[in-house]
XYZ file of C-alpha atoms in Angstrom:
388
model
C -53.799 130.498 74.087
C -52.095 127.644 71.757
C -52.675 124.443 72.707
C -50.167 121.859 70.951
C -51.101 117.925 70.621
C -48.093 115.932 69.836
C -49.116 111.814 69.054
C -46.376 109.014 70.106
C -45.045 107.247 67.035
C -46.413 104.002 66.740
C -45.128 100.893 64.374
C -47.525 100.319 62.050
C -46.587 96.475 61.453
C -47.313 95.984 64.766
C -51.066 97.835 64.974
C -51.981 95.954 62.135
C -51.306 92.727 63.951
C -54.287 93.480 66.504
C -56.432 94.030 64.310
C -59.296 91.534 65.371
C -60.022 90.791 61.299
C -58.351 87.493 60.556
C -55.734 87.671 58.142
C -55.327 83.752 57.195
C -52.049 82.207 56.839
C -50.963 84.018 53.798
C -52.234 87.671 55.239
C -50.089 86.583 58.700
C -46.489 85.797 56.207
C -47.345 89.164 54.871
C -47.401 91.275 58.059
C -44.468 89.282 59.070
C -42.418 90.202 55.720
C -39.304 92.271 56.836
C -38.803 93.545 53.107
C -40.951 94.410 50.119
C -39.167 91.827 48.216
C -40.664 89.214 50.927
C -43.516 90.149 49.923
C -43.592 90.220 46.471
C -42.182 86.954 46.832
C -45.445 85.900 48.660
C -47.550 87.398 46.341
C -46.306 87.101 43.050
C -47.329 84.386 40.329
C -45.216 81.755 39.248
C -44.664 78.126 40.220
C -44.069 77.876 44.190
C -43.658 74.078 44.624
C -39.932 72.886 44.005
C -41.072 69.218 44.026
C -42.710 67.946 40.844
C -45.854 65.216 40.508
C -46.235 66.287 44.011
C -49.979 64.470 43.477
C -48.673 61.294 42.059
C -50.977 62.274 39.000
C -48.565 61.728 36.263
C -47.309 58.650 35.402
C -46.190 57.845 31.844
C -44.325 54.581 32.593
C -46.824 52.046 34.070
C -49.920 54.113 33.806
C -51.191 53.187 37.193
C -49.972 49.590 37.414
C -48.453 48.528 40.971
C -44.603 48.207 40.743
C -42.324 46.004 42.972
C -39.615 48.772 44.146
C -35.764 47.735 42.954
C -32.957 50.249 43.245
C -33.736 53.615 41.037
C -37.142 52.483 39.303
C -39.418 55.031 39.292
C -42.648 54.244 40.063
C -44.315 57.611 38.647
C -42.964 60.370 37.070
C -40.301 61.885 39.326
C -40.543 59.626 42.123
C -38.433 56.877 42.295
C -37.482 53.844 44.833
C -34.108 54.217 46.395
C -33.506 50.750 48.488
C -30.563 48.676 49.491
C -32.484 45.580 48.657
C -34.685 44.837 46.016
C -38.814 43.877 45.881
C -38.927 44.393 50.080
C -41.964 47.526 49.228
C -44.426 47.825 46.372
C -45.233 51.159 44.748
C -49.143 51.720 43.638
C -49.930 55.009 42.537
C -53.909 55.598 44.049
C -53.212 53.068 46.311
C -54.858 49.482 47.027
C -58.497 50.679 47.727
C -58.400 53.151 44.434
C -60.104 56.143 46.346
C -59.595 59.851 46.525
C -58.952 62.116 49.236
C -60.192 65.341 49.414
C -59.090 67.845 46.111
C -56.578 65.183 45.654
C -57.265 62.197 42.720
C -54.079 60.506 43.213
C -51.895 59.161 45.904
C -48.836 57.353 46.238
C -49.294 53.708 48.371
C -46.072 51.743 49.471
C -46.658 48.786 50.791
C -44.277 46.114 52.851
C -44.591 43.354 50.234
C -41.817 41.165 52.309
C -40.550 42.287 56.082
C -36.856 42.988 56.549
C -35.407 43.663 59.274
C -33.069 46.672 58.438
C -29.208 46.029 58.644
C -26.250 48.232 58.501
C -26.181 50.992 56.151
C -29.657 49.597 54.764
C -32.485 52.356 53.169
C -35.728 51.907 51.981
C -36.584 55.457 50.328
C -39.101 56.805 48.033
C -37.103 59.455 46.403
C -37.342 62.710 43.758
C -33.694 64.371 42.747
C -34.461 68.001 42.316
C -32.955 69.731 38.947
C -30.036 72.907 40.268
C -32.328 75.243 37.994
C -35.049 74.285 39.505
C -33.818 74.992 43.542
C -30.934 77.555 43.869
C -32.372 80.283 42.328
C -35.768 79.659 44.791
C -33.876 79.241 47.969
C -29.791 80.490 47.837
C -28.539 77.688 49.091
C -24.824 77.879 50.047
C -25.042 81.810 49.696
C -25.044 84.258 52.407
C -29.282 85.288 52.260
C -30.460 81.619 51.727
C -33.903 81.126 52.500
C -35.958 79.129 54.755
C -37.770 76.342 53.156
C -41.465 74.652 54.299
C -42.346 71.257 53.626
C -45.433 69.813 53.405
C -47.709 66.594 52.958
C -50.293 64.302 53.682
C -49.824 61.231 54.632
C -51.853 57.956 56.081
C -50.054 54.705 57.513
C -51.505 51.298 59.002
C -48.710 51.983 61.499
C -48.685 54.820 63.898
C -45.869 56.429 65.236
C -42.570 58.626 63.730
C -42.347 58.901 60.151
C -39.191 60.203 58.776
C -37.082 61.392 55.828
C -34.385 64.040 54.854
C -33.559 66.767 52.015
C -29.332 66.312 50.993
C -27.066 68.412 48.579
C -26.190 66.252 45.956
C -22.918 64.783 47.186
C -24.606 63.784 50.054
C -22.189 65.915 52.887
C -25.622 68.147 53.958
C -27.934 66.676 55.018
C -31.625 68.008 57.083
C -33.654 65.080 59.156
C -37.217 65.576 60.150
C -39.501 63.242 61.620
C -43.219 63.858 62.232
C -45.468 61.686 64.465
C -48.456 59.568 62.515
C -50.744 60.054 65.294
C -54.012 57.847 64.126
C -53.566 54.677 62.384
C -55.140 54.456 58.771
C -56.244 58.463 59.074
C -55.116 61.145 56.494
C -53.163 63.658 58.823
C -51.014 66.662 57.529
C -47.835 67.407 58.242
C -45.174 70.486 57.826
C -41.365 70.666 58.308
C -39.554 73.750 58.703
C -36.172 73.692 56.623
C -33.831 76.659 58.085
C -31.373 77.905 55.398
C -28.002 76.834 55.055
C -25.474 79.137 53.522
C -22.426 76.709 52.956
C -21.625 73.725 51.373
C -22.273 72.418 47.675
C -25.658 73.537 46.198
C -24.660 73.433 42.270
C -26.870 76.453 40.567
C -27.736 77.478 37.250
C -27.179 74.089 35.810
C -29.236 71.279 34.649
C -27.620 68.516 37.086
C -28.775 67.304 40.063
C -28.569 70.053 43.095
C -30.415 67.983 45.482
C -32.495 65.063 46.815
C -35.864 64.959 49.386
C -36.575 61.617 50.493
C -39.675 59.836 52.555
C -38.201 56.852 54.229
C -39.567 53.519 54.997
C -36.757 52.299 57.088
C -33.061 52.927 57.741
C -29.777 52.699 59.447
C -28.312 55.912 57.760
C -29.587 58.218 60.807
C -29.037 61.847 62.690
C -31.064 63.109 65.179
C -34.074 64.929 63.195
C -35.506 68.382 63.550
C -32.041 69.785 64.945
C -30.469 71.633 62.011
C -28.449 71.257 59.139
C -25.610 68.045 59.417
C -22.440 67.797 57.913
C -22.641 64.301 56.680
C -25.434 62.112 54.422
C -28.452 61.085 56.888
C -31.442 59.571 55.075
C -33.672 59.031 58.542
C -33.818 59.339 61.944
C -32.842 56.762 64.443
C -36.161 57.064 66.192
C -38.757 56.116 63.108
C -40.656 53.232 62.890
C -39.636 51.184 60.138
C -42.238 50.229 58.707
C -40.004 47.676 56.034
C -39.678 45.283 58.716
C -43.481 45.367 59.102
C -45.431 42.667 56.832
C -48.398 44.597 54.967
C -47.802 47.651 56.396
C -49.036 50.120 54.077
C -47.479 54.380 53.975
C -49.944 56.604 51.415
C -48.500 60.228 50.584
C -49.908 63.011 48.446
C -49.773 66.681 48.434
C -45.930 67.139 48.883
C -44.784 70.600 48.636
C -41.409 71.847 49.291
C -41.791 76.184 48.871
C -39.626 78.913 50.277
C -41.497 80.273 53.313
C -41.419 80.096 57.058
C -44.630 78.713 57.056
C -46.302 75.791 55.201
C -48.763 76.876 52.655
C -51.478 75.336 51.078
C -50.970 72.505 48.164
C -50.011 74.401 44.884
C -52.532 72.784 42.192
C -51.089 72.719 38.881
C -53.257 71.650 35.519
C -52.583 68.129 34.397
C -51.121 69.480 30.994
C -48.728 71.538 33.297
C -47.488 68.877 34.988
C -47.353 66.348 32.286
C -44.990 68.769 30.756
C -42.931 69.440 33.860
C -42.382 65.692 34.072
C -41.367 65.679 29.847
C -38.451 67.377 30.287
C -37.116 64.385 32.229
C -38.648 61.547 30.691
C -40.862 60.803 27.446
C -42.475 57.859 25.818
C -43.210 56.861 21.980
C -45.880 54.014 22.141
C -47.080 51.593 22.635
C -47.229 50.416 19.102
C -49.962 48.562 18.125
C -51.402 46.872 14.423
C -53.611 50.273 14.377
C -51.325 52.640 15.791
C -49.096 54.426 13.886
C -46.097 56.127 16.061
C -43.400 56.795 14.081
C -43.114 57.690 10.517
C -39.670 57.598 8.144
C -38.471 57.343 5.224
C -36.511 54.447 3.182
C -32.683 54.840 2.020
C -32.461 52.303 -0.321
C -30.543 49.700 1.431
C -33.379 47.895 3.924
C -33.110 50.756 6.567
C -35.455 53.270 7.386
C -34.907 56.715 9.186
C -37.157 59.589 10.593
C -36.825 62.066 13.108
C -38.840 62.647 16.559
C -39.217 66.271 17.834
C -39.110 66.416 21.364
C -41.976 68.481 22.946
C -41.157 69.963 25.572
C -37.334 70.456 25.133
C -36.044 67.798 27.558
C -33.012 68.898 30.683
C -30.310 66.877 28.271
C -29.595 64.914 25.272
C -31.550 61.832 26.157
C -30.904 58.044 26.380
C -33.476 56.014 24.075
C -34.214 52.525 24.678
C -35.893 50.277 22.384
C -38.262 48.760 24.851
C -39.994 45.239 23.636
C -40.362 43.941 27.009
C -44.164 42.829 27.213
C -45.437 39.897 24.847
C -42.379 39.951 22.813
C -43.497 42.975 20.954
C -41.916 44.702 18.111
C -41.705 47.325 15.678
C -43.381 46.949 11.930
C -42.717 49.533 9.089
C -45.875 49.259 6.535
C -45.744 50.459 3.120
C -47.753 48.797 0.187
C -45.246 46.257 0.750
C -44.769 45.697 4.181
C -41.061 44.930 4.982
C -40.965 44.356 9.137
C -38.328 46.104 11.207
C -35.405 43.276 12.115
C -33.349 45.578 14.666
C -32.283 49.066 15.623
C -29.291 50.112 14.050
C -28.444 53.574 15.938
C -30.215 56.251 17.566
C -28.580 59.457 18.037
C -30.806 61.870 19.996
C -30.623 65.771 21.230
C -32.548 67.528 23.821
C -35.010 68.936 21.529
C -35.434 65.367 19.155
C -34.027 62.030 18.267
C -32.934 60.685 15.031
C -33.756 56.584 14.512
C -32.517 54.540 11.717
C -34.130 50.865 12.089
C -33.149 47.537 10.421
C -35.792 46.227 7.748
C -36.057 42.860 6.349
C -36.230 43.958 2.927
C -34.778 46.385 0.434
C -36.253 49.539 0.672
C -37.014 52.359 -2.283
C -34.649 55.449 -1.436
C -37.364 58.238 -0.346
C -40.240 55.998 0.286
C -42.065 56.761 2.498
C -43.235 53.980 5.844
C -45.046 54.383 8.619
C -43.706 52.456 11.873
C -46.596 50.489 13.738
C -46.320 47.633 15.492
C -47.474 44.712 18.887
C -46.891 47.028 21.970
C -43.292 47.893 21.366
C -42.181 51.831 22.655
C -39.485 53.782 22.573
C -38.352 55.157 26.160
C -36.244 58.518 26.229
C -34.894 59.442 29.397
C -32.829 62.462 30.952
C -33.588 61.400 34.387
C -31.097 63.172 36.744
């Protein structure tokens, strides 16, 4: 006699999902994966976070120095204050008490340096413009198969209660609200926001302009209801945060911010300091400060009191830069040194590209064609910017 044993079909995604082994967070978004590209996409190497400086570690400008927060100042690299009205927050990268939290060295503190109670159209934002390179070809954005996006911080606040902010498309006619709750007063607490995709409007791609903007916000007017999908019009908040602007002293520290394609939150993306230092050179570099010792340029004279020389630009920056001659603090300035020391009177043109910049200074004296000088100086610096 034959005896035949036939077994059901069973779905093999499903089996593996009772296993009692713990998978983690990672393991789970892999069981989950519809597609082998999902997964690949979960696994594969390569830079995850959109945002950049997400640790407030870089910061070429002011080097750690507290800055008073005026319309488009950036207070680190990336990050910059987007307000309505001038000097009403503070931005300290590491914050007031100088400590660390957890793996993280570096935080970003805002602090209510005068209350204001928030009129009509008024924002208070701490800002970073993301680069169309950078985003579309992560997410899809504005395409049919757009992805879902996850973001993610930590944050602390003297003031409990709903803490706000948005991602936009860059002319501002998209717009996502979230709001979290700041449970504990002066308490690190993490937080995660599910994006869903959106596969219409304007996402530019493939370009090195501005695509889009992800904003933490103090305090505004500019308002749709959070959490509930994708609007068709700018909203920079939602109408039921606390803001914390019209709150004297109030104090909002944020690290760890992460904006990835996934479903899920994931953790912090660590990147090496050099990495990130270089991330945050294609937007923005800095020659100086000169001092008596310091040598940062060198050149070469033409013959008629000027002298020239060429920068390189390492790494190659997102555009053709804008150079300022920065003598700001103490009434610095440059110095060209030779045997004869003329002194630099002025700049007479810079003409820059993305990968270097070309200077041609002023001197107070006649100069041998050829000769060569060496550009020093009292705290002067060159800035080169192509911010978005």
């Amino acid at each position: 006699m034959t005896v035949r044993v036939s077994n059901p079909t069973f779905n093999l995604r499903e089996k593996l999902t009772e296993l009692d082994k713990p998978s983690g967070l990672k393991g789970n978004e892999i069981l989950r994966s519809e597609t082998s590209q999902e997964v690949r996409d979960l696994i594969g190497a390569g830079r995850k976070n959109i945002i950049i400086n997400g640790s407030f570690t870089v910061d070429q400008r002011y080097g750690g120095a507290t800055v008073s927060a005026e319309q488009g100042l950036y207070g680190v690299d990336r990050w910059k204050s987007i307000t309505s009205n001038n000097n009403k927050f503070s931005m300290d990268r590491e914050g007031a008490d100088g400590t660390a939290f957890g793996n993280f060295t570096t935080y970003m503190r805002l602090t209510t340096t005068s209350a204001h109670t928030v009129g009509s159209s008024q924002f208070f934002l701490l800002w970073q413009t993301i680069e169309a390179v950078n985003m579309f070809d992560q997410t899809g954005f504005g395409e049919q198969g757009a992805k879902d996006l996850s973001l993610s911080f930590w944050v602390r606040s003297s003031v409990s209660g709903p803490f706000s902010g948005a991602l936009e498309n860059v002319v501002q006619n998209r717009s996502f609200v979230w709001e979290v709750n700041i449970d504990s007063e002066n308490v690190w607490e993490y937080k995660t926001v599910r994006i869903p995709a959106i596969n219409e409007g304007s996402w530019p791609r493939n370009t090195a302009s501005a695509a889009a903007y992800l904003m933490f916000s103090l305090g505004t007017t500019i308002t749709r209801v959070p959490n509930q999908g994708w609007h068709q019009a700018q909203g920079l908040g939602s109408p039921t945060e606390v803001k914390r602007v019209q709150i004297s002293g109030a104090t909002l520290d944020l690290t760890g911010i992460q904006l990835e394609v996934a479903k899920e939150a994931t953790d912090f993306e660590y990147r090496s300091f050099a990495e990130e230092l270089s991330l945050c050179k294609r937007y923005y570099q800095q020659v100086g400060p000169a001092s008596s010792s310091a040598m940062v340029l060198t050149g070469a004279g033409n013959g008629t009191a000027r002298i020239r020389g060429m920068h390189q630009l390492i790494p190659e920056m997102r555009t053709a830069p804008t150079v300022t001659h920065d003598t700001s603090s103490e009434n610095p300035t440059f110095y060209a040194y030779n045997a004869s020391p003329p002194s630099y009177s002025s700049v007479n043109g810079i003409v820059s590209t993305s990968k270097n910049i070309h200077w041609d200074f002023n001197t107070s004296t006649h100069n041998q064609a050829g000769f060569a000088f060496d550009v020093k100086g009292s705290g002067a610096k060159l800035q080169i910017n192509a911010e978005l």
